[in-house]
Short mmCIF file of C-alpha atoms (C1' of nucleotides) in Angstrom, two decimals:
data_model
loop_
_atom_site.label_atom_id
_atom_site.label_comp_id
_atom_site.label_asym_id
_atom_site.label_seq_id
_atom_site.Cartn_x
_atom_site.Cartn_y
_atom_site.Cartn_z
CA UNK A 1 50.49 -46.83 21.37
CA UNK A 2 51.05 -48.28 17.98
CA UNK A 3 48.55 -49.49 15.52
CA UNK A 4 49.49 -52.71 13.90
CA UNK A 5 47.97 -54.00 10.54
CA UNK A 6 48.69 -57.56 9.45
CA UNK A 7 47.89 -56.92 5.82
CA UNK A 8 47.26 -53.85 3.67
CA UNK A 9 43.60 -54.31 3.38
CA UNK A 10 43.12 -53.88 7.20
CA UNK A 11 44.30 -50.35 6.87
CA UNK A 12 42.11 -49.71 3.86
CA UNK A 13 39.08 -50.98 5.87
CA UNK A 14 39.90 -48.66 8.71
CA UNK A 15 39.34 -45.81 6.34
CA UNK A 16 36.51 -47.00 4.15
CA UNK A 17 34.98 -49.71 6.45
CA UNK A 18 31.44 -49.23 7.53
CA UNK A 19 28.13 -49.70 5.98
CA UNK A 20 27.95 -46.31 4.19
CA UNK A 21 31.34 -44.98 3.39
CA UNK A 22 32.00 -46.86 0.13
CA UNK A 23 28.43 -45.88 -0.95
CA UNK A 24 29.14 -42.19 -0.22
CA UNK A 25 32.44 -42.40 -1.99
CA UNK A 26 30.96 -44.08 -5.05
CA UNK A 27 28.34 -41.39 -5.36
CA UNK A 28 31.00 -38.68 -5.07
CA UNK A 29 33.20 -40.45 -7.61
CA UNK A 30 30.17 -40.50 -9.89
CA UNK A 31 28.85 -37.06 -9.47
CA UNK A 32 31.80 -34.85 -8.48
CA UNK A 33 30.14 -32.49 -6.05
CA UNK A 34 27.14 -33.48 -3.84
CA UNK A 35 25.15 -31.52 -1.32
CA UNK A 36 23.76 -32.96 1.90
CA UNK A 37 20.18 -33.20 0.66
CA UNK A 38 21.29 -34.76 -2.54
CA UNK A 39 22.96 -37.51 -0.55
CA UNK A 40 19.70 -38.11 1.13
CA UNK A 41 17.97 -38.71 -2.07
CA UNK A 42 20.84 -40.78 -3.47
CA UNK A 43 21.00 -42.94 -0.32
CA UNK A 44 17.43 -43.22 0.79
CA UNK A 45 18.19 -45.73 3.65
CA UNK A 46 20.57 -43.63 5.53
CA UNK A 47 19.72 -41.55 8.56
CA UNK A 48 20.70 -37.91 9.07
CA UNK A 49 22.99 -38.92 11.94
CA UNK A 50 24.86 -41.57 9.98
CA UNK A 51 25.18 -39.44 6.94
CA UNK A 52 26.93 -36.58 8.86
CA UNK A 53 28.96 -38.81 11.01
CA UNK A 54 30.25 -40.86 8.01
CA UNK A 55 30.97 -37.73 6.09
CA UNK A 56 32.94 -36.28 9.05
CA UNK A 57 35.02 -39.40 9.42
CA UNK A 58 35.75 -39.40 5.65
CA UNK A 59 36.70 -35.72 5.88
CA UNK A 60 38.96 -36.49 8.80
CA UNK A 61 40.75 -39.36 6.84
CA UNK A 62 41.38 -36.74 4.19
CA UNK A 63 39.40 -38.37 1.48
CA UNK A 64 36.67 -35.82 1.15
CA UNK A 65 36.25 -32.11 1.16
CA UNK A 66 33.57 -30.18 2.84
CA UNK A 67 32.89 -26.81 1.37
CA UNK A 68 30.56 -24.51 3.32
CA UNK A 69 28.95 -21.60 1.40
CA UNK A 70 28.16 -18.85 3.69
CA UNK A 71 24.59 -18.20 2.83
CA UNK A 72 21.03 -18.77 3.99
CA UNK A 73 19.62 -21.30 3.81
CA UNK A 74 22.99 -23.04 4.29
CA UNK A 75 24.69 -24.88 1.51
CA UNK A 76 27.34 -27.47 1.96
CA UNK A 77 29.14 -29.38 -0.88
CA UNK A 78 31.17 -32.44 -0.64
CA UNK A 79 33.67 -33.72 -3.08
CA UNK A 80 36.67 -36.06 -3.21
CA UNK A 81 40.10 -34.64 -2.29
CA UNK A 82 43.04 -35.48 -4.55
CA UNK A 83 43.88 -38.16 -1.96
CA UNK A 84 40.43 -39.53 -2.22
CA UNK A 85 40.66 -39.59 -5.96
CA UNK A 86 43.31 -42.19 -5.52
CA UNK A 87 40.47 -44.49 -4.64
CA UNK A 88 38.65 -43.91 -7.91
CA UNK A 89 39.77 -47.16 -9.58
CA UNK A 90 38.63 -49.09 -6.44
CA UNK A 91 35.25 -47.35 -6.37
CA UNK A 92 34.58 -47.97 -10.02
CA UNK A 93 35.32 -51.70 -9.60
CA UNK A 94 33.15 -51.91 -6.57
CA UNK A 95 30.28 -50.55 -8.44
CA UNK A 96 30.72 -52.58 -11.58
CA UNK A 97 31.25 -55.78 -9.66
CA UNK A 98 28.04 -55.13 -7.90
CA UNK A 99 26.10 -54.42 -11.14
CA UNK A 100 27.40 -57.74 -12.49
CA UNK A 101 26.52 -59.54 -9.25
CA UNK A 102 22.85 -58.26 -9.47
CA UNK A 103 22.68 -59.68 -13.03
CA UNK A 104 24.03 -62.93 -11.72
CA UNK A 105 21.41 -63.00 -8.94
CA UNK A 106 18.65 -62.14 -11.42
CA UNK A 107 19.76 -64.99 -13.63
CA UNK A 108 19.53 -67.25 -10.71
CA UNK A 109 16.01 -66.19 -10.32
CA UNK A 110 16.39 -63.95 -7.21
CA UNK A 111 14.17 -60.88 -6.88
CA UNK A 112 16.82 -58.23 -6.91
CA UNK A 113 16.60 -54.82 -8.48
CA UNK A 114 19.27 -52.25 -9.19
CA UNK A 115 17.76 -48.81 -9.43
CA UNK A 116 20.74 -46.77 -10.60
CA UNK A 117 18.55 -43.70 -10.89
CA UNK A 118 21.52 -41.51 -10.42
CA UNK A 119 21.12 -39.85 -13.81
CA UNK A 120 17.48 -38.94 -13.08
CA UNK A 121 18.23 -37.39 -9.76
CA UNK A 122 21.70 -35.98 -10.22
CA UNK A 123 21.88 -32.29 -10.84
CA UNK A 124 18.38 -30.90 -10.43
CA UNK A 125 19.18 -27.71 -8.60
CA UNK A 126 22.21 -26.00 -9.98
CA UNK A 127 21.58 -23.12 -7.59
CA UNK B 1 9.71 -59.41 -1.42
CA UNK B 2 12.14 -57.68 -3.61
CA UNK B 3 15.65 -56.44 -2.60
CA UNK B 4 16.46 -52.94 -4.11
CA UNK B 5 19.91 -51.55 -4.50
CA UNK B 6 20.31 -47.97 -5.43
CA UNK B 7 23.84 -48.24 -6.86
CA UNK B 8 26.02 -51.21 -7.66
CA UNK B 9 28.32 -50.82 -4.68
CA UNK B 10 25.55 -51.62 -2.37
CA UNK B 11 25.17 -55.12 -3.82
CA UNK B 12 29.00 -55.56 -3.51
CA UNK B 13 28.84 -54.65 0.19
CA UNK B 14 26.00 -57.00 0.83
CA UNK B 15 28.51 -59.75 -0.20
CA UNK B 16 31.84 -58.50 1.15
CA UNK B 17 30.73 -55.93 3.72
CA UNK B 18 31.79 -56.49 7.31
CA UNK B 19 34.94 -56.18 9.16
CA UNK B 20 36.64 -59.40 8.15
CA UNK B 21 35.37 -60.67 4.80
CA UNK B 22 37.72 -58.50 2.73
CA UNK B 23 40.57 -59.68 4.89
CA UNK B 24 39.74 -63.22 4.58
CA UNK B 25 39.47 -62.75 0.72
CA UNK B 26 42.70 -60.94 0.48
CA UNK B 27 44.50 -63.71 2.22
CA UNK B 28 42.95 -66.33 -0.08
CA UNK B 29 43.77 -64.39 -3.10
CA UNK B 30 47.32 -64.19 -1.81
CA UNK B 31 47.87 -67.76 -0.64
CA UNK B 32 45.51 -69.96 -2.72
CA UNK B 33 44.42 -72.47 -0.09
CA UNK B 34 44.24 -71.77 3.62
CA UNK B 35 43.29 -73.97 6.45
CA UNK B 36 41.27 -72.89 9.41
CA UNK B 37 44.26 -72.58 11.76
CA UNK B 38 46.24 -70.77 9.20
CA UNK B 39 43.60 -68.25 9.14
CA UNK B 40 43.79 -67.80 12.87
CA UNK B 41 47.59 -67.06 12.52
CA UNK B 42 47.06 -64.74 9.62
CA UNK B 43 44.23 -62.85 11.33
CA UNK B 44 45.18 -62.88 14.97
CA UNK B 45 42.36 -60.52 15.98
CA UNK B 46 39.51 -62.61 14.81
CA UNK B 47 37.55 -64.98 17.16
CA UNK B 48 36.55 -68.49 16.41
CA UNK B 49 32.95 -67.52 16.02
CA UNK B 50 33.54 -64.72 13.63
CA UNK B 51 35.95 -66.75 11.52
CA UNK B 52 33.56 -69.62 10.89
CA UNK B 53 30.50 -67.39 10.48
CA UNK B 54 32.32 -65.18 7.84
CA UNK B 55 33.60 -68.18 6.11
CA UNK B 56 30.07 -69.70 5.96
CA UNK B 57 28.66 -66.56 4.61
CA UNK B 58 31.26 -66.28 1.89
CA UNK B 59 30.80 -69.92 1.04
CA UNK B 60 26.93 -69.27 0.77
CA UNK B 61 27.62 -66.28 -1.54
CA UNK B 62 29.56 -68.55 -3.80
CA UNK B 63 32.87 -66.79 -3.38
CA UNK B 64 34.83 -69.45 -1.61
CA UNK B 65 35.10 -73.17 -1.51
CA UNK B 66 35.12 -75.38 1.56
CA UNK B 67 36.93 -78.65 1.02
CA UNK B 68 36.74 -81.12 3.82
CA UNK B 69 39.34 -83.99 3.96
CA UNK B 70 37.95 -86.95 5.63
CA UNK B 71 40.80 -87.56 8.14
CA UNK B 72 41.85 -87.25 11.66
CA UNK B 73 42.69 -84.72 12.90
CA UNK B 74 40.28 -82.86 10.70
CA UNK B 75 41.50 -80.84 7.77
CA UNK B 76 39.49 -78.22 5.93
CA UNK B 77 40.86 -76.07 3.19
CA UNK B 78 39.38 -72.91 1.84
CA UNK B 79 40.02 -71.34 -1.55
CA UNK B 80 38.33 -68.89 -3.87
CA UNK B 81 35.85 -70.23 -6.37
CA UNK B 82 36.04 -69.12 -9.96
CA UNK B 83 33.40 -66.55 -9.10
CA UNK B 84 35.35 -65.32 -6.14
CA UNK B 85 38.34 -64.89 -8.45
CA UNK B 86 36.40 -62.27 -10.20
CA UNK B 87 37.18 -60.13 -7.14
CA UNK B 88 40.90 -60.57 -7.41
CA UNK B 89 41.57 -57.19 -9.07
CA UNK B 90 39.51 -55.50 -6.30
CA UNK B 91 41.28 -57.48 -3.58
CA UNK B 92 44.67 -56.56 -4.96
CA UNK B 93 43.83 -52.86 -5.05
CA UNK B 94 42.39 -52.87 -1.57
CA UNK B 95 45.65 -54.35 -0.25
CA UNK B 96 47.97 -52.04 -2.26
CA UNK B 97 45.90 -48.98 -1.40
CA UNK B 98 46.22 -49.81 2.26
CA UNK B 99 49.93 -50.39 1.99
CA UNK B 100 50.38 -46.89 0.42
CA UNK B 101 48.10 -45.50 3.06
CA UNK B 102 50.23 -46.84 5.90
CA UNK B 103 53.29 -45.20 4.26
CA UNK B 104 51.24 -41.94 4.07
CA UNK B 105 50.37 -42.18 7.75
CA UNK B 106 54.02 -43.01 8.74
CA UNK B 107 55.22 -39.95 6.77
CA UNK B 108 52.62 -37.92 8.72
CA UNK B 109 54.44 -39.17 11.87
CA UNK B 110 51.65 -41.62 13.12
CA UNK B 111 52.78 -44.75 14.81
CA UNK B 112 51.45 -47.32 12.36
CA UNK B 113 53.06 -50.66 11.41
CA UNK B 114 52.30 -52.97 8.61
CA UNK B 115 53.41 -56.53 9.41
CA UNK B 116 52.73 -58.27 6.21
CA UNK B 117 54.32 -61.28 7.72
CA UNK B 118 52.44 -63.42 5.30
CA UNK B 119 55.57 -64.94 3.65
CA UNK B 120 56.95 -65.97 7.09
CA UNK B 121 53.81 -67.75 8.09
CA UNK B 122 52.52 -69.03 4.79
CA UNK B 123 53.13 -72.64 4.11
CA UNK B 124 54.68 -74.08 7.17
CA UNK B 125 52.90 -77.42 7.16
CA UNK B 126 52.51 -78.97 3.77
CA UNK B 127 50.81 -81.94 5.44
"C1'" DG C 1 43.32 -94.91 29.01
"C1'" DT C 2 45.03 -90.30 28.84
"C1'" DA C 3 46.41 -86.38 26.40
"C1'" DC C 4 46.84 -84.10 21.72
"C1'" DG C 5 45.47 -81.70 17.61
"C1'" DT C 6 41.91 -79.88 14.39
"C1'" DA C 7 37.58 -77.94 13.27
"C1'" DG C 8 33.69 -76.37 14.95
"C1'" DA C 9 29.15 -75.45 18.02
"C1'" DT C 10 27.24 -73.16 21.89
"C1'" DT C 11 26.30 -69.89 25.47
"C1'" DA C 12 26.54 -65.82 27.93
"C1'" DC C 13 28.24 -61.47 27.83
"C1'" DT C 14 29.97 -56.62 26.23
"C1'" DT C 15 30.71 -53.25 22.74
"C1'" DT C 16 29.67 -50.93 18.79
"C1'" DT C 17 26.68 -49.38 15.51
"C1'" DG C 18 22.63 -47.34 13.92
"C1'" DG C 19 17.81 -45.31 14.48
"C1'" DT C 20 14.34 -41.99 16.34
"C1'" DT C 21 12.89 -37.89 17.89
"C1'" DA C 22 13.27 -33.32 19.16
"C1'" DC C 23 15.89 -29.16 18.98
"C1'" DT C 24 19.14 -25.27 16.81
"C1'" DT C 25 20.56 -21.57 13.66
"C1'" DT C 26 19.78 -17.76 10.28
"C1'" DT C 27 17.51 -14.79 7.20
"C1'" DG C 28 14.06 -13.63 4.01
"C1'" DA C 29 9.24 -14.28 2.55
"C1'" DA C 30 4.11 -14.55 3.67
"C1'" DT D 1 4.91 -12.33 13.59
"C1'" DT D 2 5.47 -16.70 12.43
"C1'" DC D 3 7.29 -19.86 9.06
"C1'" DA D 4 10.27 -22.35 5.80
"C1'" DA D 5 14.66 -24.12 4.13
"C1'" DA D 6 19.30 -26.57 4.86
"C1'" DA D 7 22.37 -28.56 7.55
"C1'" DG D 8 23.19 -29.83 11.31
"C1'" DT D 9 23.32 -31.51 17.10
"C1'" DA D 10 22.03 -34.02 21.19
"C1'" DA D 11 19.99 -37.50 24.11
"C1'" DC D 12 18.23 -41.68 24.34
"C1'" DC D 13 17.26 -46.55 23.01
"C1'" DA D 14 17.42 -50.93 20.28
"C1'" DA D 15 19.79 -54.18 17.52
"C1'" DA D 16 23.70 -56.09 15.69
"C1'" DA D 17 28.29 -57.41 15.94
"C1'" DG D 18 31.90 -59.15 18.27
"C1'" DT D 19 34.41 -61.71 22.42
"C1'" DA D 20 35.63 -65.25 25.66
"C1'" DA D 21 35.22 -69.48 27.50
"C1'" DT D 22 33.64 -73.95 27.42
"C1'" DC D 23 32.02 -78.21 25.00
"C1'" DT D 24 32.02 -82.01 21.24
"C1'" DA D 25 34.14 -85.50 18.27
"C1'" DC D 26 37.62 -88.72 16.99
"C1'" DG D 27 41.59 -91.24 15.82
"C1'" DT D 28 46.60 -91.33 16.85
"C1'" DA D 29 50.55 -91.40 19.71
"C1'" DC D 30 52.35 -92.30 24.12
#
DNA sequence: GTACGTAGATTACTTTTGGTTACTTTTGAA
DNA sequence: TTCAAAAGTAACCAAAAGTAATCTACGTAC
């Protein structure tokens, strides 16, 4: 049974469509390696279930890597695969467009805030 | 009540998130002006309701223009606003990434097809 | 005066997505 | 002996997204 796309972007959306995937990918693009709990701090709104399911799907699509360290307590690290790195230009533009858009909304008088606290949170435990 | 984004891409997704919006925008980026029924041919899978609701939301966000010609039968033409044109680099990359991805899947032996019949359909009625 | 074409609204219905809560696993520390 | 930490899973439920079918409006062509 054949899958048919009418335009390239439809195939792209099949991979990164969904509420959280672009967010996850942008953080990975930004930080390199990220552990599960770091994701939860970087993306406060996401539930445990969504986080793992989205990570699994991105892994299946070949965009991200899941590296399990055999230790207790467990440690799992996610990162972009080389194939996923092919998305970097897109991820960067999605982020910067959003930043500009927030400024645009603020200029219009809307009450919007961009936290971008990445730097603060980033690498706290280098375990 | 303030809206808070943790990273730029979240703001971007608020505007172009959803199954159809990037597809609509890509077609507009590609063709310039598109009428309602042209959209239905370009995006066979979309329902009437989704098409108009997504177009309305994109219009509200200031990305697209809705031009009504006062004639019978009705004619409505959609196009990117200057603000929406700021998305063009992103839209182009989303399309070309998808095209490459389809090739990648085909090389892996998956049964995937990219129609990209845009040229065929495009401007049939110049009314 | 009947049917056509275009754009869209409405309603009722189904499917998909996402959230909540509770439970699991393993080992070292209190 | 019981707990804590990290990364999950599983079962259930609510909400959102999406679909199909029908209805409106109107001027033109037949």
